[in-house]
Coordinates of C-alpha atoms in Angstrom, one line a residue:
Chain A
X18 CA 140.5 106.6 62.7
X19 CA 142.9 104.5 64.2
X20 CA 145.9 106.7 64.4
X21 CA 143.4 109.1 65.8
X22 CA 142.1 106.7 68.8
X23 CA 145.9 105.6 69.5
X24 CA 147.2 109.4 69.6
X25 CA 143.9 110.4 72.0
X26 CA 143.7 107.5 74.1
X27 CA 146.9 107.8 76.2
X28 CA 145.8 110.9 77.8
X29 CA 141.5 109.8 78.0
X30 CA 139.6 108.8 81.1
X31 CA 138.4 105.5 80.0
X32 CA 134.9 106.8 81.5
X33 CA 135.2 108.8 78.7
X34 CA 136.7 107.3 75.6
X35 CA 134.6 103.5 75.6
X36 CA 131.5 105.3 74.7
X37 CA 132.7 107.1 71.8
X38 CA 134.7 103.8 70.5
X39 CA 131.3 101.7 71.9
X40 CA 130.1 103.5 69.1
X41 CA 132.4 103.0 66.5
X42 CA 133.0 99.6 67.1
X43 CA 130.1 97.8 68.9
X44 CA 128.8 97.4 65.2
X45 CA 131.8 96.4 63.8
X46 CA 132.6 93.7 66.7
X47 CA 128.9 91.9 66.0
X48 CA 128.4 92.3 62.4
X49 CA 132.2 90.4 62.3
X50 CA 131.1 87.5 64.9
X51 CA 126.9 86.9 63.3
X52 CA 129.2 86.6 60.0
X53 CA 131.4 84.3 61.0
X54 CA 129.4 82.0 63.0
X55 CA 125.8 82.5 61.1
X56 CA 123.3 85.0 62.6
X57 CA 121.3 82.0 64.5
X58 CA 123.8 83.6 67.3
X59 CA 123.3 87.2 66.9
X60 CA 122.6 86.9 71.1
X61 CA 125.9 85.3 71.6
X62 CA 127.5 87.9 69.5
X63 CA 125.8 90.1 71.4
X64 CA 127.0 89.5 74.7
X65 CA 130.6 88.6 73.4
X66 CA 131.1 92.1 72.3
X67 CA 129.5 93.5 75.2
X68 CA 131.6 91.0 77.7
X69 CA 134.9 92.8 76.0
X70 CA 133.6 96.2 76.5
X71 CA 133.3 95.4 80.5
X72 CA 136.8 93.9 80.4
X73 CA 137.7 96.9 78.4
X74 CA 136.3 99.1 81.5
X75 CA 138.0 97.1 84.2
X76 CA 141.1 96.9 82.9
X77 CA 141.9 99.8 81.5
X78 CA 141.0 101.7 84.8
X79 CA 143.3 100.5 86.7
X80 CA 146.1 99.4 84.0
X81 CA 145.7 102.4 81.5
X82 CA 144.7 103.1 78.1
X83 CA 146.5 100.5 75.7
X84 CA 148.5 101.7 72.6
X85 CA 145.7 100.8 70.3
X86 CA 142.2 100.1 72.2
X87 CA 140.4 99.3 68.9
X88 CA 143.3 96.2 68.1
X89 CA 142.7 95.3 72.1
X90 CA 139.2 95.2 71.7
X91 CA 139.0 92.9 68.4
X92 CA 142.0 90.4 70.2
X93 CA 139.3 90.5 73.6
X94 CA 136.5 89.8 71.6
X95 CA 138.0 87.0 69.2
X96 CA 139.7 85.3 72.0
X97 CA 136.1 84.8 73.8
X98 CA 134.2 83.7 70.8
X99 CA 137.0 81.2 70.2
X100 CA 136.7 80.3 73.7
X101 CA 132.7 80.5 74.1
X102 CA 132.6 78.1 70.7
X103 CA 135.1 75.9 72.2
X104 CA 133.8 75.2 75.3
X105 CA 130.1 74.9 74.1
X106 CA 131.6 72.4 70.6
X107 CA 133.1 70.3 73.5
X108 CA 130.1 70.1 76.5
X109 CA 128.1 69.3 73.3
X110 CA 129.9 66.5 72.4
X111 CA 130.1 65.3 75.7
X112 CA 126.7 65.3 76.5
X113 CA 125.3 64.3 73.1
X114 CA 127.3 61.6 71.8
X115 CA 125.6 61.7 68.7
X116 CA 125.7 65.8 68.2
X117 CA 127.1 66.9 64.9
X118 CA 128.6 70.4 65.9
X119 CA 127.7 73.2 63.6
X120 CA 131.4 73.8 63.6
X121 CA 133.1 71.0 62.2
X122 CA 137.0 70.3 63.4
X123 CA 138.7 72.8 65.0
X124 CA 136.9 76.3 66.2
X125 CA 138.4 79.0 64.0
X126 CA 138.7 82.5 64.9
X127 CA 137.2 85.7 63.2
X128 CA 139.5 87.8 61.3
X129 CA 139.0 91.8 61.8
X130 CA 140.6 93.7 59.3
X131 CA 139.0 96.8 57.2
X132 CA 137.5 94.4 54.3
X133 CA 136.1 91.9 56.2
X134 CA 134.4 94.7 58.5
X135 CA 132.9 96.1 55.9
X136 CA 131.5 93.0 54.3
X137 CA 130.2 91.7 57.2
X138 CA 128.6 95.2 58.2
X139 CA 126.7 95.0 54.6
X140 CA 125.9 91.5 55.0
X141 CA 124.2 92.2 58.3
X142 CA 122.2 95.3 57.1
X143 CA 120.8 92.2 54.9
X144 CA 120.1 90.2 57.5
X145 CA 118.2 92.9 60.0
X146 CA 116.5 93.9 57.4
X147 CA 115.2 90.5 56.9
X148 CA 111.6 90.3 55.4
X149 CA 110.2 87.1 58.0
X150 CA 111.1 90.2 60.8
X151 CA 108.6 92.7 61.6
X152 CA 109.1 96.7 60.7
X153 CA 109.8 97.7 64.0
X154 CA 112.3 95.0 64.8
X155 CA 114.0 95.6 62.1
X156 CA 114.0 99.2 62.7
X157 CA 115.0 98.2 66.6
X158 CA 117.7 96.1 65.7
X159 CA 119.4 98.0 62.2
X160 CA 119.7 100.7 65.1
X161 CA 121.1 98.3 67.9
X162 CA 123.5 96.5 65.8
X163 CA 124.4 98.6 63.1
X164 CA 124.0 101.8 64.6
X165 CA 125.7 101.1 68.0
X166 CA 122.7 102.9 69.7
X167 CA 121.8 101.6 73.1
X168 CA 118.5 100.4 74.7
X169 CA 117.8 104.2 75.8
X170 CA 118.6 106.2 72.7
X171 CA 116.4 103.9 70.5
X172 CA 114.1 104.3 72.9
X173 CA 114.6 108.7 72.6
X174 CA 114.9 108.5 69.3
X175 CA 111.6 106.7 68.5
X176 CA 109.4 108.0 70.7
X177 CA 109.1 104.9 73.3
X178 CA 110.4 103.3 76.4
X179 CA 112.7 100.8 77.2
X180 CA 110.5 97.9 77.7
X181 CA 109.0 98.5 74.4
X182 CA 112.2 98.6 72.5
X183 CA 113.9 95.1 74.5
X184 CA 110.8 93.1 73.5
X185 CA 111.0 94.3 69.7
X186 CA 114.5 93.5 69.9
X187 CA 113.9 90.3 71.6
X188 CA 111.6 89.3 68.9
X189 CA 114.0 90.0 65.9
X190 CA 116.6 88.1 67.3
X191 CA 114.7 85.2 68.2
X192 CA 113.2 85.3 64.6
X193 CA 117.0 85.6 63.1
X194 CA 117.8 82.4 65.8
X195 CA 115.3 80.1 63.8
X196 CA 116.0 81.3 60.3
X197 CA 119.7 81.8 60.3
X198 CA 120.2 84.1 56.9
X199 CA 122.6 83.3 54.7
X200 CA 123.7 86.4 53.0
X201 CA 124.9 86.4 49.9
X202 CA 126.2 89.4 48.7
X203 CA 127.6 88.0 45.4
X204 CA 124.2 87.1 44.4
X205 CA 122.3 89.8 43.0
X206 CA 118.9 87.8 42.2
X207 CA 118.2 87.3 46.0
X208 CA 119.1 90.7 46.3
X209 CA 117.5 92.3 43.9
X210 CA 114.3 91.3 46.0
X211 CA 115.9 92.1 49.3
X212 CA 117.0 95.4 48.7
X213 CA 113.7 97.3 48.8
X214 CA 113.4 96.0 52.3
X215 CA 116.2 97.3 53.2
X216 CA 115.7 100.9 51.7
X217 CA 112.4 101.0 53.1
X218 CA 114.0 100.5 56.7
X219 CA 116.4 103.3 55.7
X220 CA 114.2 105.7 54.7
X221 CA 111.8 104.9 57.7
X222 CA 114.9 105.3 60.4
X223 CA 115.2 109.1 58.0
X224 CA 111.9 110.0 58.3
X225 CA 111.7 109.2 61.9
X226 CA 114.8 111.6 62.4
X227 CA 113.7 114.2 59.8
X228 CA 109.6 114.3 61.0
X229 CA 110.4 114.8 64.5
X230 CA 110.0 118.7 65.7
X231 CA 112.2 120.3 68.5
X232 CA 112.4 117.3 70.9
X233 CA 115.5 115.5 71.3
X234 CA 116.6 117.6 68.1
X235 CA 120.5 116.3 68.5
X236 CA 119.2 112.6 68.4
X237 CA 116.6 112.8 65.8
X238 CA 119.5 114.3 63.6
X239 CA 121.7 111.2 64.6
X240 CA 118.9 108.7 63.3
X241 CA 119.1 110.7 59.6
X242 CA 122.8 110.5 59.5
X243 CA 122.9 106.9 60.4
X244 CA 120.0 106.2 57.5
X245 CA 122.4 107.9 55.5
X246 CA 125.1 106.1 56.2
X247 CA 123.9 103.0 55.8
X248 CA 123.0 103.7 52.3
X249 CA 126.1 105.1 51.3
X250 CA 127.1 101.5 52.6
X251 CA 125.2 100.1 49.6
X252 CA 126.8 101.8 47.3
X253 CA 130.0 100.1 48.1
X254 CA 129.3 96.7 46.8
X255 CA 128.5 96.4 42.9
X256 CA 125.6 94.2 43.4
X257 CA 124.1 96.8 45.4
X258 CA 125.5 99.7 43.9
X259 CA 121.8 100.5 42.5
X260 CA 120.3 103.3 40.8
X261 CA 117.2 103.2 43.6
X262 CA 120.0 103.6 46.4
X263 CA 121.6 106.6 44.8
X264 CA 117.7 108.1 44.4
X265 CA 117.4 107.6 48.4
X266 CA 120.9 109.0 49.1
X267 CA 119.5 111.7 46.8
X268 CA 116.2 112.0 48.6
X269 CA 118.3 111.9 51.8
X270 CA 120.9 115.0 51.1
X271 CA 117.7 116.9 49.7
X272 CA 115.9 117.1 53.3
X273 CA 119.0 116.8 55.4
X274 CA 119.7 120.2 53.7
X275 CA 117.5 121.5 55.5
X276 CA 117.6 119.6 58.8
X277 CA 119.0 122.8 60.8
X278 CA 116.4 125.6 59.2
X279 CA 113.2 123.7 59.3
X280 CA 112.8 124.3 63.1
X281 CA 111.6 127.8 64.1
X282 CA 113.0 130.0 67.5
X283 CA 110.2 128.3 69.3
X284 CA 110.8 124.3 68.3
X285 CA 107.9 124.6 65.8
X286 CA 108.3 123.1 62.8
X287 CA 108.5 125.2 59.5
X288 CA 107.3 124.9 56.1
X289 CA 109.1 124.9 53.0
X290 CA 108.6 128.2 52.1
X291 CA 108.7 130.0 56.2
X292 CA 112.0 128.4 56.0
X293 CA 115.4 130.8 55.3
X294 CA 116.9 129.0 52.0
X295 CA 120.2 130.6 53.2
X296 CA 120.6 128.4 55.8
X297 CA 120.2 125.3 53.6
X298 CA 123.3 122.9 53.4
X299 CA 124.6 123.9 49.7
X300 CA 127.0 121.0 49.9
X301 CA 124.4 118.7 50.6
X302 CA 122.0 119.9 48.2
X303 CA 125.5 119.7 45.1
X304 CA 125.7 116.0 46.4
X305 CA 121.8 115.4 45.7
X306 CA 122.1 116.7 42.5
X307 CA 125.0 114.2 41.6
X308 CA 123.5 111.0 43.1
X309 CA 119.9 112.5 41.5
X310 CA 122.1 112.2 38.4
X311 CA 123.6 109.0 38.7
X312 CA 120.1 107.4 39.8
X313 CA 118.8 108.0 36.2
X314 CA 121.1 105.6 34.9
X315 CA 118.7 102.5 36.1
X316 CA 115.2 101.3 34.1
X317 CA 113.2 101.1 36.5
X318 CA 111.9 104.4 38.4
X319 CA 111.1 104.0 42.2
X320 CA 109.3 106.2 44.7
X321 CA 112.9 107.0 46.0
X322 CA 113.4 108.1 42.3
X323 CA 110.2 110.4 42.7
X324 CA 110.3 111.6 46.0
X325 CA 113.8 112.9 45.3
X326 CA 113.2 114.7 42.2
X327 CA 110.3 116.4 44.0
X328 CA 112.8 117.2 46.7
X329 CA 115.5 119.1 44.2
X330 CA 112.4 120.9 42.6
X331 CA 111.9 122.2 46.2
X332 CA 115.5 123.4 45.9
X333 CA 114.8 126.0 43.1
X334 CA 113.4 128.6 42.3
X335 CA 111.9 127.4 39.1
X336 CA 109.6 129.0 37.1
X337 CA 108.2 125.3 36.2
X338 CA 108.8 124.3 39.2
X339 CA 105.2 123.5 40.6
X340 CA 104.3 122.1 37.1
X341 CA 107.2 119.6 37.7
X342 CA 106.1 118.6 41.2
X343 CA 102.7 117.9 40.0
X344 CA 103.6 115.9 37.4
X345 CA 105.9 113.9 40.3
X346 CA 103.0 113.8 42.4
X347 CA 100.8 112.5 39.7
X348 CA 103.6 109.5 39.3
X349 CA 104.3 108.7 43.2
X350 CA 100.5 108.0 43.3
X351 CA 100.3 105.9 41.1
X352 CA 103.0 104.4 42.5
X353 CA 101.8 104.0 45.9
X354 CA 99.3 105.7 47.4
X355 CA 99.5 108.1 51.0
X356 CA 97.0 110.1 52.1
X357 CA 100.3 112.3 52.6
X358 CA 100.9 112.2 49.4
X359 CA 97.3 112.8 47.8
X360 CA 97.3 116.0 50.0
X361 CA 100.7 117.2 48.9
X362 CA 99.8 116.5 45.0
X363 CA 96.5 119.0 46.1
X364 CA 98.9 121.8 46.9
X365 CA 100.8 121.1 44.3
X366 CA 97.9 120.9 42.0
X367 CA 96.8 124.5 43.5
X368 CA 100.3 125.6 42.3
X369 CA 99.8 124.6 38.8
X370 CA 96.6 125.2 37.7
X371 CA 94.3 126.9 40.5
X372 CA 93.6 126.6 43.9
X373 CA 89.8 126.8 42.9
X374 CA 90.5 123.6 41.0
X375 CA 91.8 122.2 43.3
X376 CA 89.5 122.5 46.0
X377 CA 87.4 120.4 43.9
X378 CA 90.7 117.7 43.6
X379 CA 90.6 118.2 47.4
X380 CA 86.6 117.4 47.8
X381 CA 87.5 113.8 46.2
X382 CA 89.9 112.5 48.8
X383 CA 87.1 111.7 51.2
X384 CA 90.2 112.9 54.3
X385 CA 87.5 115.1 56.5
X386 CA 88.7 113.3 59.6
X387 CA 92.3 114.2 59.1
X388 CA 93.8 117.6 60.7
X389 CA 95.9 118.3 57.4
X390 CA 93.0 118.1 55.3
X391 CA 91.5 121.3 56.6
X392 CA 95.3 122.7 57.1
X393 CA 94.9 121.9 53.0
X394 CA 91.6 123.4 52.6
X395 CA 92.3 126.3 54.7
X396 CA 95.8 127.2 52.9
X397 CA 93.4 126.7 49.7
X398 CA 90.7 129.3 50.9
X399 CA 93.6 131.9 52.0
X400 CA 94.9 131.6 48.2
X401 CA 91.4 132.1 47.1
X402 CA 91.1 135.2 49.7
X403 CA 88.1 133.9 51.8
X404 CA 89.1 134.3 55.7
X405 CA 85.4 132.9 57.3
X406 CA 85.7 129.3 55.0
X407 CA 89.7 129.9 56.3
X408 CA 88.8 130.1 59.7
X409 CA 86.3 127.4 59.8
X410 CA 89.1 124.6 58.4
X411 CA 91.9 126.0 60.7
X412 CA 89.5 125.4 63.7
X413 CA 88.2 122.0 62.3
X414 CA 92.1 121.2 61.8
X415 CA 92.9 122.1 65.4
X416 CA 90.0 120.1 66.9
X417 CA 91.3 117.2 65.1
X418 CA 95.2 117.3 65.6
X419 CA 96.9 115.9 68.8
X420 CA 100.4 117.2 67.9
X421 CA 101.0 120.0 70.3
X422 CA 103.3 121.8 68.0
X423 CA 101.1 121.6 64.9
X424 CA 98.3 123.2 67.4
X425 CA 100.2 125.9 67.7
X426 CA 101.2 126.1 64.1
X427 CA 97.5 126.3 63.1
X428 CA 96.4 128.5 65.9
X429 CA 99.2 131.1 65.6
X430 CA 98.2 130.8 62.2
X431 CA 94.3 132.0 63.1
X432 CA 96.2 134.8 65.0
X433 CA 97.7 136.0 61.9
X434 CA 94.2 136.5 60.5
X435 CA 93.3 138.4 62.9
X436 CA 95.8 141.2 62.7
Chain B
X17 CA 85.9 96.8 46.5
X18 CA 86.0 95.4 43.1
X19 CA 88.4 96.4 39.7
X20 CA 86.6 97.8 37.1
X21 CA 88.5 98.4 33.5
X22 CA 87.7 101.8 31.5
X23 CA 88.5 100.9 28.1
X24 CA 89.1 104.6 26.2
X25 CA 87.7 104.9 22.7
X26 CA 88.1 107.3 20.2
X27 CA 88.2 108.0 16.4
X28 CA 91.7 107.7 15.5
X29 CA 93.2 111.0 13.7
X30 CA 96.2 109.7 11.6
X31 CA 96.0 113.2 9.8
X32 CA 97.2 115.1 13.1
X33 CA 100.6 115.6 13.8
X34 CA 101.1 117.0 17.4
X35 CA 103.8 119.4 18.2
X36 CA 106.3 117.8 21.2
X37 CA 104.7 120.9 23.4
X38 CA 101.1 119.9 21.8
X39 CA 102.3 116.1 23.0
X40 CA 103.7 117.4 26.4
X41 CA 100.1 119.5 27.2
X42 CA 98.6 115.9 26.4
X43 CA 100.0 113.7 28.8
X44 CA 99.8 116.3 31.0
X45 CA 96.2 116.2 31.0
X46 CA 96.0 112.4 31.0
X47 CA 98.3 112.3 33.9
X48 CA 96.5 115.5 35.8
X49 CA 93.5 113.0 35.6
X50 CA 94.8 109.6 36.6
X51 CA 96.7 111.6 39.4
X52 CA 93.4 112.6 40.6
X53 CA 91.9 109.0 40.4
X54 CA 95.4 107.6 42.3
X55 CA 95.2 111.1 44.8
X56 CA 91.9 108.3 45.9
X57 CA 93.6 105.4 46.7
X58 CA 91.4 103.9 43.8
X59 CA 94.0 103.5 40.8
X60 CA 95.4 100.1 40.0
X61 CA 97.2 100.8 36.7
X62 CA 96.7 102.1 33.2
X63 CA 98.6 101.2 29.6
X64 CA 98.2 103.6 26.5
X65 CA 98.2 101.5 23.1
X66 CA 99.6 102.4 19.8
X67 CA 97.8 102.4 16.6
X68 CA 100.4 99.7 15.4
X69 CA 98.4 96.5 15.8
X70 CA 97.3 93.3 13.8
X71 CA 93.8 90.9 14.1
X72 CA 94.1 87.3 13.8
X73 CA 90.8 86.1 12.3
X74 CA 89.0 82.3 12.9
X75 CA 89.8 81.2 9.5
X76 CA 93.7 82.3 10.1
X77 CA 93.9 85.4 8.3
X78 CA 95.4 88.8 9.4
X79 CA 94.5 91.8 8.6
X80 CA 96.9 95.1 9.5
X81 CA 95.6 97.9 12.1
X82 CA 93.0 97.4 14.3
X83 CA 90.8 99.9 13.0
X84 CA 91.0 98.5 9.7
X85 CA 87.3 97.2 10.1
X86 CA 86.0 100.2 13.0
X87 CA 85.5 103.9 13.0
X88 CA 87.0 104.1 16.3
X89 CA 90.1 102.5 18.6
X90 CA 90.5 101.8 22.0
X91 CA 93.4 104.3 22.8
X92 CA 94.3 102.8 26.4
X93 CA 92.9 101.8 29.6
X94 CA 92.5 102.1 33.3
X95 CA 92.0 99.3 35.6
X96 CA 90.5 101.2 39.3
X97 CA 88.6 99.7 42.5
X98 CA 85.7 101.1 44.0
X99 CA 82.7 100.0 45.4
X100 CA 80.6 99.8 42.4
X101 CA 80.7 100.7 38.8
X102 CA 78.8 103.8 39.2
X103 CA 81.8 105.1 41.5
X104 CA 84.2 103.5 38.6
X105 CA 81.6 106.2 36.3
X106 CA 82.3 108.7 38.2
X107 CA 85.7 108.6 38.0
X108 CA 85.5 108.4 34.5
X109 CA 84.6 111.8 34.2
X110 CA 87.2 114.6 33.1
X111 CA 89.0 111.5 31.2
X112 CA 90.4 113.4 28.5
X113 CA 89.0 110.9 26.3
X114 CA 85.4 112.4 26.7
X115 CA 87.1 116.1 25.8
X116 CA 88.1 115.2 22.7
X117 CA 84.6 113.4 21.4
X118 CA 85.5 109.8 22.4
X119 CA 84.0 107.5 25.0
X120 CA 84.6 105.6 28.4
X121 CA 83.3 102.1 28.3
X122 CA 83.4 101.0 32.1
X123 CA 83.8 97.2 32.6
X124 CA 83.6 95.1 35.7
X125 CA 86.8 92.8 35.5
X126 CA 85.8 89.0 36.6
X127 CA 87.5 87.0 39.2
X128 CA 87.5 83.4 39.4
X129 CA 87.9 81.2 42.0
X130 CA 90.3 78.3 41.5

C-alpha cells in the first residue's frame, strides 16, 4: 500500500489523491489517537485528523505531493495531538491550580506503525459498538470512524439526510465522552459479552447494503464489503478469533456471491431462483464453505451459524436441500423469532412437505397486514395451481406494500397470469 | 401474555430400537412442530429427557428410573406464551406426543413477585 501511494503520488492532483488516502487513512489516524488518549476524546480526534487533512490540501497544492503522503500525514497528525494535549495539560493547570491532568508528566506522542494500527482499529470497533450507544449510532459512527465514509455517503447509504445522520453521530460521541471505554482486547470474558454487539452491527451495516434494490447500487455494495471487512478484522486477534465470526464471514461470502446477479435489467430485485447461478461469485461461495467449516469448531450455535448454513444450502442443487433449510428454519426460530423468518421457514416448509400443508403453517402466523404474507400465500396458491385465490393475495400484497420495486415485482407478476 | 409449560407424557417403549433414519424422521417431526409454534413468535424453549433418572423419596431412599412406580414418563417439555391456556392447547396439537398415544398436560407456570 505504501509503495503504491509513494510511486502514484508524485504525478496526482492532490484534488484527486486525499480522497482516496481520506479513505484509507481517516480510520487509521482516529482509531490510533481515541487509543491513545481514551475515547472520552473521540471529537478531539476527530478534528485532529481532519485539521491534517486540510493542511494536507493546502500544502500540498502549492508545494507538491511529498515522497510518502501516508508518513506526512501520521507526523501532521501526531505533532497536533502532541500539541493540542500540551497546550490544553498546561491552560488547565493554570487555571485550576488544583486540576489533576488526565495525562500525568510529560504529553507523549502516538506511535503509527502497522501493529499498533491494527490494534487500535479492533479496539475501536469495540468501543463504537458499545452497548450504552444506541443501534443507529453505532451503525453512524462504525461507518464514520471505521469506515472513513463521510457525512453524505452515510447519509446515501442508509436511506437519510444529513441532519439525521450528524445528530446520531452527535449522540454516540457524546455517550463515548461520558463513559470513556476501556477496551481490553486481552480479556476475553468482557468480550465474550461484547462481541455479539458487535456482530449484530456488522451484519446490520450487510443487510443494509445487501437489502437495498437498484438505488445507489455502487454504495450499497460498499456498506457489504466494509461489514465484511470488519469481520475479517476479528478474526485477527485470538480472543476474537471466534467460531460465530467465521459463521458471519460465512453468512457474508454466501449473499455477497450474489450481490451482482440479484438485480434484474430494470433495478428490480430478483429471487433466488429468477437469479442466473452463473453469475454467482464461485470464489466467494469456496471461501463460505471454508469459514462455514471452521465455524463448526465452536459449542455454541448462533443465528450467524444458522443463517449461513441456510445460505450454502441456497448454493446447491441438493436433492435434500429444502429438507435441510427447513430443519435450519425450524432452529433460527427458535432461536429468535422474525416475522421474516417465520415466512421463509413457510416456503421452505412448502418445499419439504406440501404447499397445501403449509398453507395451513401459513394460516398460524396471524401476518395478514403484511405485503409478504400474501406474496407467501400467493406463491403457495400458484404451487397448488389456483390462479383466482393467486390473484386475490397478489392484489392484497400490492395494496399493502409501499416499496415501489416490490409493486412492480408483484404486479408484473399478475401480468404473467394473465398471459 | 403468560408461559405455560406442556409437559409430554407417554408410555415408555424400552423394547424399541429405532433405526438412526427411524431417529432422524423423529426429530424431524418434533422439530417440524416446535418450528411451527416458534414460526408464532410464541416458543420460549423446550428440553427432551432421557429415561436415565433416579427419585429421592421423604424417608431418604432412591429408587432407579422414574418410571419404576408409573406406566408412563414425561418425555420432555415446552415452555410457550400466549394469552391463555386454551391458545397454549391449541398449540399443543400435532405434538407428536399425541400421534404416538401419549398426552400433553398444559401447565400455567407461576410467577412471583419479590
Amino acid at each position: 500500500m505504501n509503495e503504491d501511494h509513494k510511486t502514484k503520488a508524485a504525478g496526482e492532483d492532490p484534488q484527486d489523491l486525499i480522497p482516496k488516502l481520506f479513505k484509507a487513512e481517516y480510520s487509521n489516524l482516529v482509531a490510533v489517537l481515541c487509543n491513545f488518549y481514551g475515547f472520552k476524546n473521540i471529537q478531539q480526534a476527530e478534528d485532529i485528523v481532519s485539521e491534517a487533512f486540510i493542511q494536507a490540501m493546502k500544502t500540498w497544492s502549492h508545494k507538491g505531493i511529498p515522497d510518502n503522503p501516508k508518513a506526512w500525514l501520521r507526523k501532521v497528525a501526531t505533532n497536533k495531538s502532541t500539541d493540542y494535549y500540551r497546550r490544553n495539560k498546561l491552560q488547565n493547570e493554570k487555571i485550576f491550580p488544583n486540576y489533576k491532568s488526565q495525562i500525568s508528566g510529560e504529553v507523549q506522542a502516538p506511535v503509527f506503525n502497522e501493529s499498533v494500527i491494527q490494534d487500535s482499529q479492533l479496539k475501536t470497533i469495540f468501543a463504537v459498538c458499545h452497548p450504552a450507544l444506541s443501534i443507529d449510532s453505532q451503525i453512524c459512527l462504525a461507518l464514520r470512524i471505521l469506515s472513513g465514509f463521510n457525512i453524505d455517503e452515510i447519509a446515501t447509504a442508509l436511506l437519510s439526510n444529513k441532519e439525521s445522520i450528524n445528530k446520531k453521530l452527535y449522540r454516540g460521541k457524546k455517550k463515548l465522552k461520558e463513559i470513556n471505554p476501556d477496551i481490553d482486547l486481552l480479556d476475553g470474558s468482557d468480550l465474550g459479552d461484547r462481541i455479539d454487539g458487535v456482530l449484530r452491527i456488522l451484519y446490520l451495516i450487510f443487510n443494509e447494503g445487501y437489502y437495498r434494490t437498484q438505488a445507489e447500487q455502487a454504495i450499497s455494495q460498499d456498506l457489504c464489503w466494509e461489514a465484511m471487512r470488519l469481520a475479517l478484522m476479528l478474526t485477527q486477534q485470538k480472543s476474537t478469533n471466534l467460531a460465530r465470526v467465521h459463521a458471519l464471514i460465512a453468512l457474508m461470502c454466501f449473499h455477497a456471491s450474489r450481490l451482482n446477479s440479484r438485480i434484474g435489467a430494470e433495478g428490480q430485485l430478483l429471487l433466488l431462483d429468477q437469479q442466473d447461478r452463473s453469475h454467482w461469485d464461485s470464489n466467494l461461495i469456496t471461501k463460505g464453505q471454508q469459514y462455514l467449516n471452521q465455524s463448526a469448531r465452536g459449542a455454541r450455535v448462533s443465528k450467524y451459524h444458522l443463517e449461513a448454513a441456510i445460505a450454502y444450502w441456497h448454493t446447491t442443487d441438493s436433492e435434500d436441500k429444502w429438507n435441510n433449510v427447513l430443519r435450519l428454519y425450524n432452529k433460527l426460530l427458535q432461536l429468535e423469532y422474525s416475522p421474516y423468518t417465520a415466512l421463509n421457514r413457510t416456503f421452505a416448509y412448502a418445499k419439504s412437505h406440501s404447499p397445501e400443508k403449509a398453507l395451513k403453517e401459513a394460516l398460524k402466523l396471524k401476518l395478514d397486514d403484511h405485503h409478504l404474507y400474501h406474496s407467501l400465500i400467493a406463491e403457495l396458491y400458484h404451487m397448488i395451481g389456483d390462479k383466482k385465490k393467486q390473484i386475490k393475495h397478489l392484489d392484497q400484497a400490492i395494496g399493502l406494500a409501499s416499496n415501489p420495486h416490490e409493486i412492480e415485482l408483484l404486479n408484473q407478476k399478475k401480468k404473467d397470469l394473465h398471459r | 401474555m403468560k408461559d405455560f409449560m406442556m409437559l409430554f407424557h407417554s408410555v415408555p417403549n424400552m423394547e424399541y430400537q429405532p433405526t438412526p433414519e427411524e431417529i432422524k424422521a423423529e426429530i424431524d417431526l418434533w422439530q417440524d412442530w416446535i418450528g411451527g409454534i416458534a414460526a408464532q413468535g410464541k416458543f420460549k424453549s423446550t428440553n427432551a429427557l432421557g429415561y436415565q433418572g433416579k427419585t429421592m423419596h421423604s424417608d431418604g431412599t432412591i429408587t432407579d428410573g422414574p418410571y419404576a412406580e408409573m406406566k408412563e414418563i414425561v418425555g420432555g417439555y415446552l415452555i410457550c406464551t400466549t394469552e391463555t391456556i386454551e391458545e397454549a392447547l391449541e398449540l399443543s396439537k400435532g405434538c407428536p406426543a399425541l400421534a404416538q398415544g401419549g398426552k400433553v398436560e398444559v401447565r400455567d407456570v407461576m410467577i412471583f413477585e419479590d
